[in-house]
Structures are given as C-alpha cells and as structure tokens.
mmCIF file of C-alpha atoms in Angstrom:
data_model
loop_
_atom_site.group_PDB
_atom_site.id
_atom_site.type_symbol
_atom_site.label_atom_id
_atom_site.label_comp_id
_atom_site.label_asym_id
_atom_site.label_seq_id
_atom_site.Cartn_x
_atom_site.Cartn_y
_atom_site.Cartn_z
ATOM 1 C CA MET A 1 -27.116 59.038 -0.260
ATOM 2 C CA SER A 2 -25.231 57.386 2.466
ATOM 3 C CA THR A 3 -22.630 59.372 4.800
ATOM 4 C CA PRO A 4 -19.209 57.809 5.570
ATOM 5 C CA GLU A 5 -20.595 57.769 9.009
ATOM 6 C CA VAL A 6 -24.030 55.794 8.149
ATOM 7 C CA LYS A 7 -21.951 53.607 6.077
ATOM 8 C CA ALA A 8 -19.411 52.953 8.812
ATOM 9 C CA ALA A 9 -22.330 52.144 11.175
ATOM 10 C CA ARG A 10 -23.853 49.445 8.680
ATOM 11 C CA ARG A 11 -20.527 47.709 8.317
ATOM 12 C CA ALA A 12 -19.864 47.718 12.030
ATOM 13 C CA LYS A 13 -23.597 46.243 12.616
ATOM 14 C CA PHE A 14 -22.773 43.515 9.891
ATOM 15 C CA ASN A 15 -19.599 42.523 11.337
ATOM 16 C CA GLY A 16 -21.384 42.160 14.728
ATOM 17 C CA VAL A 17 -23.128 39.448 13.200
ATOM 18 C CA PHE A 18 -20.054 37.727 11.839
ATOM 19 C CA GLU A 19 -18.886 37.607 15.749
ATOM 20 C CA LYS A 20 -21.940 35.853 16.576
ATOM 21 C CA ILE A 21 -21.405 33.018 13.971
ATOM 22 C CA ARG A 22 -17.954 32.762 14.720
ATOM 23 C CA ASP A 23 -18.415 31.749 18.088
ATOM 24 C CA GLU A 24 -21.364 29.615 16.874
ATOM 25 C CA LEU A 25 -19.148 27.696 14.608
ATOM 26 C CA ILE A 26 -16.307 27.123 16.904
ATOM 27 C CA GLU A 27 -18.693 26.336 19.719
ATOM 28 C CA HIS A 28 -19.862 23.613 17.254
ATOM 29 C CA PHE A 29 -16.309 22.660 16.604
ATOM 30 C CA ALA A 30 -15.386 22.271 20.006
ATOM 31 C CA ALA A 31 -18.209 20.193 20.879
ATOM 32 C CA GLN A 32 -17.155 17.550 18.554
ATOM 33 C CA GLY A 33 -14.438 16.877 21.009
ATOM 34 C CA MET A 34 -11.384 18.811 19.241
ATOM 35 C CA PRO A 35 -8.646 19.382 20.822
ATOM 36 C CA LYS A 36 -7.826 22.912 21.838
ATOM 37 C CA GLU A 37 -5.015 23.373 19.248
ATOM 38 C CA ALA A 38 -7.615 22.648 16.431
ATOM 39 C CA ILE A 39 -10.104 25.075 17.733
ATOM 40 C CA GLU A 40 -7.360 27.809 18.048
ATOM 41 C CA TRP A 41 -6.736 27.150 14.301
ATOM 42 C CA TYR A 42 -10.159 27.281 13.061
ATOM 43 C CA ARG A 43 -10.474 30.417 14.824
ATOM 44 C CA ASN A 44 -7.535 31.937 13.504
ATOM 45 C CA SER A 45 -8.460 30.710 9.571
ATOM 46 C CA LEU A 46 -12.067 31.959 10.167
ATOM 47 C CA GLU A 47 -10.744 35.467 11.665
ATOM 48 C CA TYR A 48 -8.034 35.937 8.854
ATOM 49 C CA ASN A 49 -9.828 34.812 5.868
ATOM 50 C CA VAL A 50 -13.686 35.753 6.410
ATOM 51 C CA PRO A 51 -14.385 39.541 7.551
ATOM 52 C CA GLY A 52 -11.246 41.335 6.080
ATOM 53 C CA GLY A 53 -12.763 42.273 2.693
ATOM 54 C CA LYS A 54 -15.169 45.101 1.148
ATOM 55 C CA LEU A 55 -18.308 42.906 2.432
ATOM 56 C CA ASN A 56 -20.368 44.162 -0.725
ATOM 57 C CA ARG A 57 -21.490 40.924 -1.448
ATOM 58 C CA GLY A 58 -22.561 39.889 2.001
ATOM 59 C CA MET A 59 -23.952 43.351 2.728
ATOM 60 C CA SER A 60 -26.059 43.457 -0.524
ATOM 61 C CA VAL A 61 -28.246 40.542 0.883
ATOM 62 C CA VAL A 62 -29.330 42.991 3.929
ATOM 63 C CA ASP A 63 -29.778 45.861 1.386
ATOM 64 C CA THR A 64 -31.897 44.207 -1.008
ATOM 65 C CA VAL A 65 -34.021 42.553 1.950
ATOM 66 C CA GLU A 66 -34.782 46.116 3.015
ATOM 67 C CA ILE A 67 -35.397 47.387 -0.342
ATOM 68 C CA LEU A 68 -38.003 44.454 -0.983
ATOM 69 C CA LYS A 69 -39.876 45.181 2.429
ATOM 70 C CA GLY A 70 -39.744 48.571 2.072
ATOM 71 C CA ARG A 71 -38.889 49.224 5.639
ATOM 72 C CA GLU A 72 -36.274 49.003 8.237
ATOM 73 C CA LEU A 73 -35.904 45.058 9.240
ATOM 74 C CA THR A 74 -36.753 43.814 12.571
ATOM 75 C CA ASP A 75 -33.931 42.584 14.728
ATOM 76 C CA ASP A 76 -34.825 38.980 13.409
ATOM 77 C CA GLU A 77 -35.184 39.751 9.713
ATOM 78 C CA TYR A 78 -31.473 41.581 10.189
ATOM 79 C CA PHE A 79 -30.061 38.470 11.725
ATOM 80 C CA LYS A 80 -31.028 35.774 9.260
ATOM 81 C CA SER A 81 -30.360 38.369 6.128
ATOM 82 C CA ALA A 82 -26.957 39.057 7.714
ATOM 83 C CA VAL A 83 -26.405 35.248 8.012
ATOM 84 C CA LEU A 84 -26.997 34.535 4.594
ATOM 85 C CA GLY A 85 -24.660 37.724 3.624
ATOM 86 C CA TRP A 86 -21.837 35.898 5.838
ATOM 87 C CA CYS A 87 -22.424 32.663 4.161
ATOM 88 C CA ILE A 88 -21.761 34.432 0.654
ATOM 89 C CA GLU A 89 -18.655 35.898 2.351
ATOM 90 C CA LEU A 90 -17.627 32.476 3.808
ATOM 91 C CA LEU A 91 -18.075 31.338 -0.063
ATOM 92 C CA GLN A 92 -15.760 33.954 -1.276
ATOM 93 C CA ALA A 93 -13.082 33.129 1.468
ATOM 94 C CA TYR A 94 -13.260 29.554 0.356
ATOM 95 C CA PHE A 95 -12.670 30.601 -3.033
ATOM 96 C CA LEU A 96 -9.951 33.013 -2.310
ATOM 97 C CA VAL A 97 -7.902 30.659 0.145
ATOM 98 C CA ALA A 98 -7.930 28.079 -2.871
ATOM 99 C CA ASP A 99 -7.306 30.687 -5.745
ATOM 100 C CA ASP A 100 -4.436 32.251 -3.980
ATOM 101 C CA MET A 101 -2.667 28.659 -4.060
ATOM 102 C CA MET A 102 -3.375 28.056 -7.571
ATOM 103 C CA ASP A 103 -2.062 31.479 -8.813
ATOM 104 C CA GLY A 104 0.846 31.336 -6.141
ATOM 105 C CA SER A 105 -0.438 34.736 -4.864
ATOM 106 C CA ILE A 106 1.689 36.579 -2.115
ATOM 107 C CA THR A 107 -0.816 38.612 -0.499
ATOM 108 C CA ARG A 108 -4.310 39.302 -0.176
ATOM 109 C CA ARG A 109 -6.144 42.117 1.493
ATOM 110 C CA GLY A 110 -3.143 43.941 2.504
ATOM 111 C CA GLN A 111 -1.370 40.963 4.484
ATOM 112 C CA PRO A 112 0.231 37.508 3.204
ATOM 113 C CA CYS A 113 -2.163 34.911 1.641
ATOM 114 C CA TRP A 114 -3.052 32.372 4.237
ATOM 115 C CA TYR A 115 -1.266 29.515 2.629
ATOM 116 C CA LYS A 116 1.997 31.740 2.839
ATOM 117 C CA ILE A 117 1.818 31.636 6.637
ATOM 118 C CA PRO A 118 4.899 29.323 7.234
ATOM 119 C CA GLU A 119 3.059 27.009 9.709
ATOM 120 C CA VAL A 120 0.008 26.632 7.407
ATOM 121 C CA ASN A 121 1.322 25.852 4.215
ATOM 122 C CA LEU A 122 -0.798 23.222 2.461
ATOM 123 C CA ILE A 123 -2.883 22.669 5.482
ATOM 124 C CA ALA A 124 -4.757 25.820 3.788
ATOM 125 C CA ILE A 125 -6.525 23.174 1.559
ATOM 126 C CA ASN A 126 -8.378 21.546 4.109
ATOM 127 C CA ASP A 127 -9.042 25.172 5.762
ATOM 128 C CA SER A 128 -10.553 26.402 2.502
ATOM 129 C CA PHE A 129 -12.804 23.121 2.597
ATOM 130 C CA MET A 130 -13.923 24.147 6.264
ATOM 131 C CA LEU A 131 -14.572 27.553 4.926
ATOM 132 C CA GLU A 132 -17.104 26.000 2.590
ATOM 133 C CA GLY A 133 -18.457 23.412 5.293
ATOM 134 C CA ALA A 134 -19.208 26.393 7.422
ATOM 135 C CA ILE A 135 -21.718 27.706 5.154
ATOM 136 C CA TYR A 136 -23.995 24.368 5.153
ATOM 137 C CA HIS A 137 -23.736 23.950 9.223
ATOM 138 C CA LEU A 138 -25.153 27.849 9.461
ATOM 139 C CA LEU A 139 -27.831 27.175 6.822
ATOM 140 C CA LYS A 140 -28.835 24.363 8.549
ATOM 141 C CA THR A 141 -28.733 25.603 12.057
ATOM 142 C CA HIS A 142 -31.037 29.001 10.888
ATOM 143 C CA PHE A 143 -33.077 27.931 8.089
ATOM 144 C CA ARG A 144 -33.771 24.128 8.313
ATOM 145 C CA SER A 145 -37.208 24.922 9.435
ATOM 146 C CA GLU A 146 -37.968 27.451 6.481
ATOM 147 C CA LYS A 147 -40.092 26.579 3.546
ATOM 148 C CA TYR A 148 -37.208 27.712 1.220
ATOM 149 C CA TYR A 149 -34.338 25.906 3.036
ATOM 150 C CA ALA A 150 -34.077 23.681 -0.196
ATOM 151 C CA ASP A 151 -33.776 26.423 -2.456
ATOM 152 C CA LEU A 152 -31.155 28.000 -0.389
ATOM 153 C CA LEU A 153 -29.201 24.737 -0.509
ATOM 154 C CA ASP A 154 -29.671 24.475 -4.339
ATOM 155 C CA VAL A 155 -28.784 28.222 -4.954
ATOM 156 C CA PHE A 156 -25.340 27.672 -2.902
ATOM 157 C CA HIS A 157 -24.570 24.442 -4.454
ATOM 158 C CA ASP A 158 -25.271 25.632 -7.964
ATOM 159 C CA THR A 159 -23.509 28.790 -7.503
ATOM 160 C CA THR A 160 -20.329 27.319 -6.080
ATOM 161 C CA TYR A 161 -20.145 24.773 -9.168
ATOM 162 C CA GLN A 162 -20.697 27.625 -11.825
ATOM 163 C CA THR A 163 -17.950 29.483 -9.655
ATOM 164 C CA GLN A 164 -15.439 26.328 -10.064
ATOM 165 C CA MET A 165 -16.495 25.900 -13.795
ATOM 166 C CA GLY A 166 -15.273 29.592 -14.686
ATOM 167 C CA GLN A 167 -12.256 29.101 -12.426
ATOM 168 C CA LEU A 168 -11.060 25.874 -14.543
ATOM 169 C CA VAL A 169 -11.686 27.831 -17.885
ATOM 170 C CA ASP A 170 -9.361 30.733 -16.704
ATOM 171 C CA LEU A 171 -6.547 28.419 -15.470
ATOM 172 C CA ILE A 172 -6.245 26.518 -18.275
ATOM 173 C CA THR A 173 -7.081 29.707 -20.867
ATOM 174 C CA ALA A 174 -4.165 32.233 -19.223
ATOM 175 C CA PRO A 175 -1.702 30.394 -16.882
ATOM 176 C CA GLU A 176 1.155 33.115 -15.732
ATOM 177 C CA ASP A 177 4.010 31.077 -17.203
ATOM 178 C CA HIS A 178 2.589 30.066 -20.744
ATOM 179 C CA VAL A 179 1.422 32.812 -22.873
ATOM 180 C CA ASP A 180 -0.853 31.877 -25.601
ATOM 181 C CA LEU A 181 -3.005 34.394 -27.188
ATOM 182 C CA SER A 182 -4.551 32.137 -29.758
ATOM 183 C CA LYS A 183 -6.669 30.837 -26.726
ATOM 184 C CA PHE A 184 -8.017 34.440 -25.907
ATOM 185 C CA SER A 185 -11.375 35.872 -27.330
ATOM 186 C CA LEU A 186 -14.102 38.009 -26.096
ATOM 187 C CA GLU A 187 -16.291 35.232 -26.187
ATOM 188 C CA ARG A 188 -14.061 33.166 -23.873
ATOM 189 C CA HIS A 189 -13.563 36.219 -21.430
ATOM 190 C CA ARG A 190 -17.198 36.677 -21.410
ATOM 191 C CA LEU A 191 -17.777 32.575 -20.071
ATOM 192 C CA ILE A 192 -14.732 32.817 -17.562
ATOM 193 C CA VAL A 193 -16.368 36.424 -16.096
ATOM 194 C CA VAL A 194 -20.313 34.905 -15.979
ATOM 195 C CA TYR A 195 -19.122 31.925 -14.408
ATOM 196 C CA LYS A 196 -16.382 32.930 -12.308
ATOM 197 C CA THR A 197 -17.613 36.024 -10.780
ATOM 198 C CA ALA A 198 -21.257 37.295 -11.917
ATOM 199 C CA PHE A 199 -23.233 34.265 -10.712
ATOM 200 C CA TYR A 200 -21.882 34.414 -6.990
ATOM 201 C CA SER A 201 -21.090 38.220 -6.591
ATOM 202 C CA PHE A 202 -24.156 39.525 -8.031
ATOM 203 C CA TYR A 203 -26.967 36.839 -8.570
ATOM 204 C CA LEU A 204 -26.514 35.177 -5.225
ATOM 205 C CA PRO A 205 -26.949 37.824 -2.924
ATOM 206 C CA VAL A 206 -30.097 38.721 -4.763
ATOM 207 C CA ALA A 207 -31.558 35.242 -4.961
ATOM 208 C CA CYS A 208 -30.703 34.834 -1.038
ATOM 209 C CA ALA A 209 -32.906 38.243 -0.703
ATOM 210 C CA LEU A 210 -35.818 36.827 -2.708
ATOM 211 C CA LEU A 211 -36.000 33.424 -0.945
ATOM 212 C CA VAL A 212 -35.671 35.072 2.720
ATOM 213 C CA CYS A 213 -38.735 37.663 1.617
ATOM 214 C CA HIS A 214 -40.600 34.553 0.485
ATOM 215 C CA ILE A 215 -40.889 35.999 -3.347
ATOM 216 C CA PRO A 216 -42.548 33.228 -5.366
ATOM 217 C CA GLU A 217 -41.115 31.567 -8.369
ATOM 218 C CA SER A 218 -43.627 33.328 -10.439
ATOM 219 C CA TYR A 219 -46.510 35.554 -10.009
ATOM 220 C CA THR A 220 -48.657 37.870 -12.550
ATOM 221 C CA VAL A 221 -48.875 41.457 -12.968
ATOM 222 C CA PRO A 222 -51.297 43.854 -14.830
ATOM 223 C CA ALA A 223 -50.265 44.233 -18.465
ATOM 224 C CA GLY A 224 -52.925 46.798 -19.556
ATOM 225 C CA ALA A 225 -56.175 46.443 -21.268
ATOM 226 C CA GLY A 226 -57.424 44.413 -18.542
ATOM 227 C CA LYS A 227 -54.611 41.434 -19.275
ATOM 228 C CA THR A 228 -51.838 39.977 -16.820
ATOM 229 C CA THR A 229 -48.433 38.737 -17.804
ATOM 230 C CA THR A 230 -46.392 36.342 -15.839
ATOM 231 C CA VAL A 231 -43.273 37.600 -14.057
ATOM 232 C CA ARG A 232 -40.589 35.100 -13.049
ATOM 233 C CA PRO A 233 -38.487 36.928 -10.820
ATOM 234 C CA TYR A 234 -35.357 34.713 -10.324
ATOM 235 C CA GLU A 235 -34.843 34.517 -14.100
ATOM 236 C CA LEU A 236 -35.538 37.951 -14.545
ATOM 237 C CA SER A 237 -33.011 39.042 -11.633
ATOM 238 C CA SER A 238 -30.528 36.934 -13.158
ATOM 239 C CA SER A 239 -31.133 38.440 -16.676
ATOM 240 C CA ILE A 240 -30.310 41.997 -15.339
ATOM 241 C CA LEU A 241 -27.256 40.878 -12.811
ATOM 242 C CA ILE A 242 -25.480 38.470 -14.758
ATOM 243 C CA PRO A 243 -24.777 41.246 -17.562
ATOM 244 C CA LEU A 244 -24.223 43.643 -14.714
ATOM 245 C CA GLY A 245 -21.723 41.234 -13.385
ATOM 246 C CA GLU A 246 -19.952 41.083 -16.774
ATOM 247 C CA TYR A 247 -19.847 44.776 -16.843
ATOM 248 C CA PHE A 248 -18.324 45.015 -13.394
ATOM 249 C CA GLN A 249 -15.490 42.990 -14.294
ATOM 250 C CA ILE A 250 -15.032 44.604 -17.797
ATOM 251 C CA GLN A 251 -14.952 47.911 -15.896
ATOM 252 C CA ASP A 252 -12.596 46.296 -13.376
ATOM 253 C CA ASP A 253 -10.260 44.939 -16.330
ATOM 254 C CA PHE A 254 -10.389 48.542 -17.999
ATOM 255 C CA LEU A 255 -9.211 50.148 -14.468
ATOM 256 C CA ASP A 256 -6.224 47.522 -14.379
ATOM 257 C CA TYR A 257 -4.904 49.361 -17.261
ATOM 258 C CA SER A 258 -6.233 52.908 -17.064
ATOM 259 C CA GLY A 259 -6.166 53.701 -13.388
ATOM 260 C CA THR A 260 -3.333 55.123 -11.333
ATOM 261 C CA PRO A 261 -2.322 53.315 -8.106
ATOM 262 C CA GLU A 262 -3.623 56.127 -6.127
ATOM 263 C CA GLN A 263 -6.982 56.097 -7.799
ATOM 264 C CA ILE A 264 -7.467 52.326 -7.971
ATOM 265 C CA GLY A 265 -5.722 51.572 -4.548
ATOM 266 C CA LYS A 266 -3.248 48.962 -6.443
ATOM 267 C CA ILE A 267 -0.777 48.618 -9.164
ATOM 268 C CA GLY A 268 -2.238 46.824 -12.180
ATOM 269 C CA THR A 269 -0.773 43.535 -13.238
ATOM 270 C CA ASP A 270 -3.174 42.028 -15.846
ATOM 271 C CA ILE A 271 -0.837 42.871 -18.745
ATOM 272 C CA VAL A 272 2.508 41.297 -16.890
ATOM 273 C CA ASP A 273 0.368 38.356 -15.363
ATOM 274 C CA ASN A 274 -1.116 37.139 -18.794
ATOM 275 C CA LYS A 275 -4.560 37.736 -17.606
ATOM 276 C CA CYS A 276 -7.675 37.084 -20.214
ATOM 277 C CA SER A 277 -9.141 40.561 -19.635
ATOM 278 C CA TRP A 278 -11.311 42.408 -21.689
ATOM 279 C CA VAL A 279 -8.550 45.192 -22.658
ATOM 280 C CA VAL A 280 -6.673 42.416 -24.223
ATOM 281 C CA ASN A 281 -9.370 40.438 -25.740
ATOM 282 C CA THR A 282 -10.557 43.875 -27.490
ATOM 283 C CA ALA A 283 -6.890 44.688 -28.757
ATOM 284 C CA ILE A 284 -7.047 41.074 -30.400
ATOM 285 C CA ARG A 285 -10.213 42.189 -32.198
ATOM 286 C CA LEU A 286 -9.030 45.555 -33.190
ATOM 287 C CA ALA A 287 -5.427 44.518 -34.168
ATOM 288 C CA THR A 288 -3.971 44.405 -37.563
ATOM 289 C CA PRO A 289 -1.432 41.561 -38.254
ATOM 290 C CA ALA A 290 1.443 44.199 -37.416
ATOM 291 C CA GLN A 291 -0.143 44.961 -34.303
ATOM 292 C CA ARG A 292 -1.150 41.387 -33.547
ATOM 293 C CA LYS A 293 2.806 40.599 -33.528
ATOM 294 C CA VAL A 294 3.448 43.233 -31.060
ATOM 295 C CA LEU A 295 0.953 41.640 -28.753
ATOM 296 C CA ASP A 296 2.145 38.437 -29.388
ATOM 297 C CA GLU A 297 5.761 39.353 -28.530
ATOM 298 C CA ASN A 298 5.187 41.551 -25.454
ATOM 299 C CA TYR A 299 1.910 40.348 -23.536
ATOM 300 C CA GLY A 300 2.166 38.623 -20.486
ATOM 301 C CA ARG A 301 5.867 39.266 -20.059
ATOM 302 C CA LYS A 302 7.421 39.913 -16.525
ATOM 303 C CA ASP A 303 9.185 43.001 -18.115
ATOM 304 C CA ALA A 304 8.160 46.494 -17.605
ATOM 305 C CA GLN A 305 9.514 47.723 -20.773
ATOM 306 C CA LYS A 306 7.201 45.141 -22.455
ATOM 307 C CA GLU A 307 4.264 46.251 -20.597
ATOM 308 C CA GLN A 308 4.476 49.495 -21.822
ATOM 309 C CA VAL A 309 4.793 48.614 -25.419
ATOM 310 C CA ILE A 310 1.369 46.913 -24.573
ATOM 311 C CA LYS A 311 -0.047 50.185 -23.092
ATOM 312 C CA ALA A 312 1.092 52.328 -25.951
ATOM 313 C CA LEU A 313 -0.201 49.830 -28.392
ATOM 314 C CA TYR A 314 -3.644 50.366 -26.363
ATOM 315 C CA GLU A 315 -3.611 53.906 -26.622
ATOM 316 C CA GLU A 316 -3.164 53.468 -30.440
ATOM 317 C CA LEU A 317 -6.027 51.130 -30.890
ATOM 318 C CA GLY A 318 -8.466 53.475 -28.914
ATOM 319 C CA ILE A 319 -9.136 51.247 -25.917
ATOM 320 C CA ARG A 320 -10.378 54.076 -24.026
ATOM 321 C CA LYS A 321 -13.247 55.085 -26.646
ATOM 322 C CA VAL A 322 -14.024 51.686 -27.120
ATOM 323 C CA TYR A 323 -14.641 51.161 -23.583
ATOM 324 C CA ALA A 324 -16.592 54.501 -23.119
ATOM 325 C CA ASP A 325 -18.999 53.460 -25.694
ATOM 326 C CA TYR A 326 -19.606 49.991 -24.645
ATOM 327 C CA GLU A 327 -20.223 51.265 -20.759
ATOM 328 C CA GLU A 328 -22.994 53.532 -22.433
ATOM 329 C CA LYS A 329 -24.547 50.843 -24.539
ATOM 330 C CA VAL A 330 -24.640 48.277 -21.708
ATOM 331 C CA VAL A 331 -25.751 50.617 -18.863
ATOM 332 C CA GLY A 332 -28.448 51.803 -21.415
ATOM 333 C CA SER A 333 -29.715 48.245 -22.189
ATOM 334 C CA LEU A 334 -29.752 47.696 -18.278
ATOM 335 C CA ASN A 335 -31.660 50.633 -17.523
ATOM 336 C CA VAL A 336 -34.103 49.493 -20.306
ATOM 337 C CA LYS A 337 -34.813 46.265 -18.765
ATOM 338 C CA ILE A 338 -35.105 47.567 -14.952
ATOM 339 C CA ASP A 339 -37.569 50.289 -16.080
ATOM 340 C CA GLN A 340 -39.736 47.525 -17.747
ATOM 341 C CA ILE A 341 -40.250 45.986 -14.227
ATOM 342 C CA VAL A 342 -43.809 46.107 -13.004
ATOM 343 C CA GLU A 343 -43.761 46.648 -9.565
ATOM 344 C CA VAL A 344 -46.369 45.080 -6.987
ATOM 345 C CA GLU A 345 -47.057 44.149 -3.532
ATOM 346 C CA GLY A 346 -44.500 41.090 -2.488
ATOM 347 C CA GLY A 347 -42.795 41.229 -5.797
ATOM 348 C CA LEU A 348 -39.497 42.625 -7.391
ATOM 349 C CA LYS A 349 -38.661 46.367 -7.218
ATOM 350 C CA LYS A 350 -36.556 48.299 -9.316
ATOM 351 C CA ALA A 351 -34.252 49.835 -6.742
ATOM 352 C CA VAL A 352 -32.694 46.471 -6.220
ATOM 353 C CA PHE A 353 -31.241 46.554 -9.497
ATOM 354 C CA GLN A 354 -30.644 50.643 -9.435
ATOM 355 C CA SER A 355 -28.800 50.226 -6.238
ATOM 356 C CA PHE A 356 -26.619 47.752 -7.840
ATOM 357 C CA LEU A 357 -25.956 50.003 -10.896
ATOM 358 C CA GLY A 358 -25.456 52.872 -8.916
ATOM 359 C CA LYS A 359 -22.562 51.490 -7.091
ATOM 360 C CA ILE A 360 -21.021 50.373 -10.425
ATOM 361 C CA TYR A 361 -21.547 53.293 -13.151
ATOM 362 C CA LYS A 362 -18.655 55.291 -13.786
ATOM 363 C CA ARG A 363 -16.838 54.045 -10.510
ATOM 364 C CA SER A 364 -13.298 54.856 -10.736
ATOM 365 C CA LYS A 365 -11.566 52.351 -7.855
#
C-alpha cells in the first residue's frame, strides 16, 4: 500500500516531466517566430489547464509500464511513459476546456473555467485546439522513430473520436435547460459512459503502456494438455477496462446522489442539472406510473425542494440496494475475467487490472 509520502513523491516526479514538456512545447512555439504575448498566452493556457487535476489517467501509464516490466523503470523508460501520460492529460485538458464552454460551467478544479477569464472568453476554443495539437507534436518528437508510432497515433485519434461521439450523445440527450426523460434509458446511459469516459480514461492509458512495452497484437499461451491458445492483449484489455470504466462512472453517479459534500468533496448536482445518470435511469426502470409522474415533474429543475422530492423517491425505490447488488455483480464478473489471464513473459499481467479495480472498488469519493 502506498503511503501518502510515496504518492506525493510519485506525483512530484510525474509533474517534473510536465515542466520539461511544457518548456519543450513553448520553445517549439517560439521557434515559429511567434510574438512574445502569444508565447505568454500559450504558457498560461498550458499551466492553467493541464497539470491541476488528479492525474490518475496520466500516472496510470507509468504504473502500468512498471507492472508489465516487473521492475523499476530506467530514466529513459520513465520519461517516455510519463510523456505518454501527459499526452493523455493534454487530451483531458482539451476535452474539459471545450466541455466547460458547452455546459456553461463556472468553475473547474477549484478555479474559474478557462473561458470564464475575461480576457480569454471565446479564444478558449482555439486554446482547446492547441492543447490537442500539442499531443501530436510530442508524439512526433519522442516516438517517431519507434515501430509502434503509427499505432500510437491511431489509438489517440480513435479515442478522441470515440469521446467526441459520446459527448454528442450526452449533449443531445440531456440539455440542462430542457428536461425530457423519454430520451433517457440505461442503454443510452451505457453508450454515453463507454464512449465519453471509458475509452480515454481506462483503455487509452493501458494501450499506451502495452505499446511502449512492445507487447504484440497477439501471442500464444499454454492451455493445458499440450495445447496453446491465442491471446489478443489489446482486445482482452478493452474487454476488461471498458466495463471497468462503466462501473467507475456508475459509482460516480451513485456517489453524486448518496455521498455528503464532506465525503466526495463537492455538492452533488446531477438531479438539478438534468444529468442522464445511472441513478435516474434506474429509477425510471423501477418506477410505477405514479412514481414516473413524480420524476417527470421534479427532475432536472433548479429547485432545492424538487431535488429533495427526487432524493426521497430514490430512497423509496431502494436505489442503494440496487447499486450494492450491481457493484458486487460487476466486480465479481471482472475478477473472473482477470483471474483467467494466463501470464507469460512479455505478455499481459493480472496486476494491471487488479490495480485499476483496487482503486475503484468501494471508493467513497
């Protein structure tokens, strides 16, 4: 178990790589003959939008490479893994800058959203594009000579497109100012979660780690009685990590309703914001016609009393028990899949997925 000191040291080391790539990006930008105020603007955008989050996605690349190699990384291995981690954090920053504008959000990570800074405003649209562009400059600079360079480009492009698909479905399903629960369903929720969150938050870090460790697209493992079976590590990883990402978001939705601000570090707003969350979709599935009427009349309204009516209905429907049963079922099924992985030298390791699951299971914030 990592102590707080070890975690802080790992984070500080990872942040040290950001400082290097930030300087590298600014140096490249300045070398194009850009004026001083543009250079300052770009620096401010990078520093404001990229390093301030939890960094779970980016640091997962480093952690996964360490698990796959089964040893401490050399300085070069660490740097390359961390660069890929920061490319994922740049992707996250690109999504969030744009997402905050689409949602009309006010704050992000305890400070005003980038576009809310008066001098920034709609320039944030271009800044979001530049955050995405920085990814491909870094990949070209640090990985162009690698055999897996094209695969890296593919996985970043594919994941970006998948996330944008999920964002579109989310935006047209649950606009904050127009409540229409007939558009909601658990299947619609699953689609949004898988495309908007699971691919880039869970699959992408592991895919990057597999590539940097030169793990092939397929290899054979012993299957008993002198036979072998083919493992496709990228497909197998996806089959575990996408349901894991779905579980993570369902857990997040449940905590938004059930957790206290002290516990989760924020006030839950999914009900008043008309979010297409797992909780309301489960309530829709369980509700009688009379209870459905209560949902239609009270959900997604900027009204504290109506929010309490919805919360009371959730209790009446036994959402806590439904969630607890779901959690045990999904974790049981993921553990079975993880346990079935046959470990061979230079292949997938169970610990990669056990590490992800261990951080999520029964979390309370």
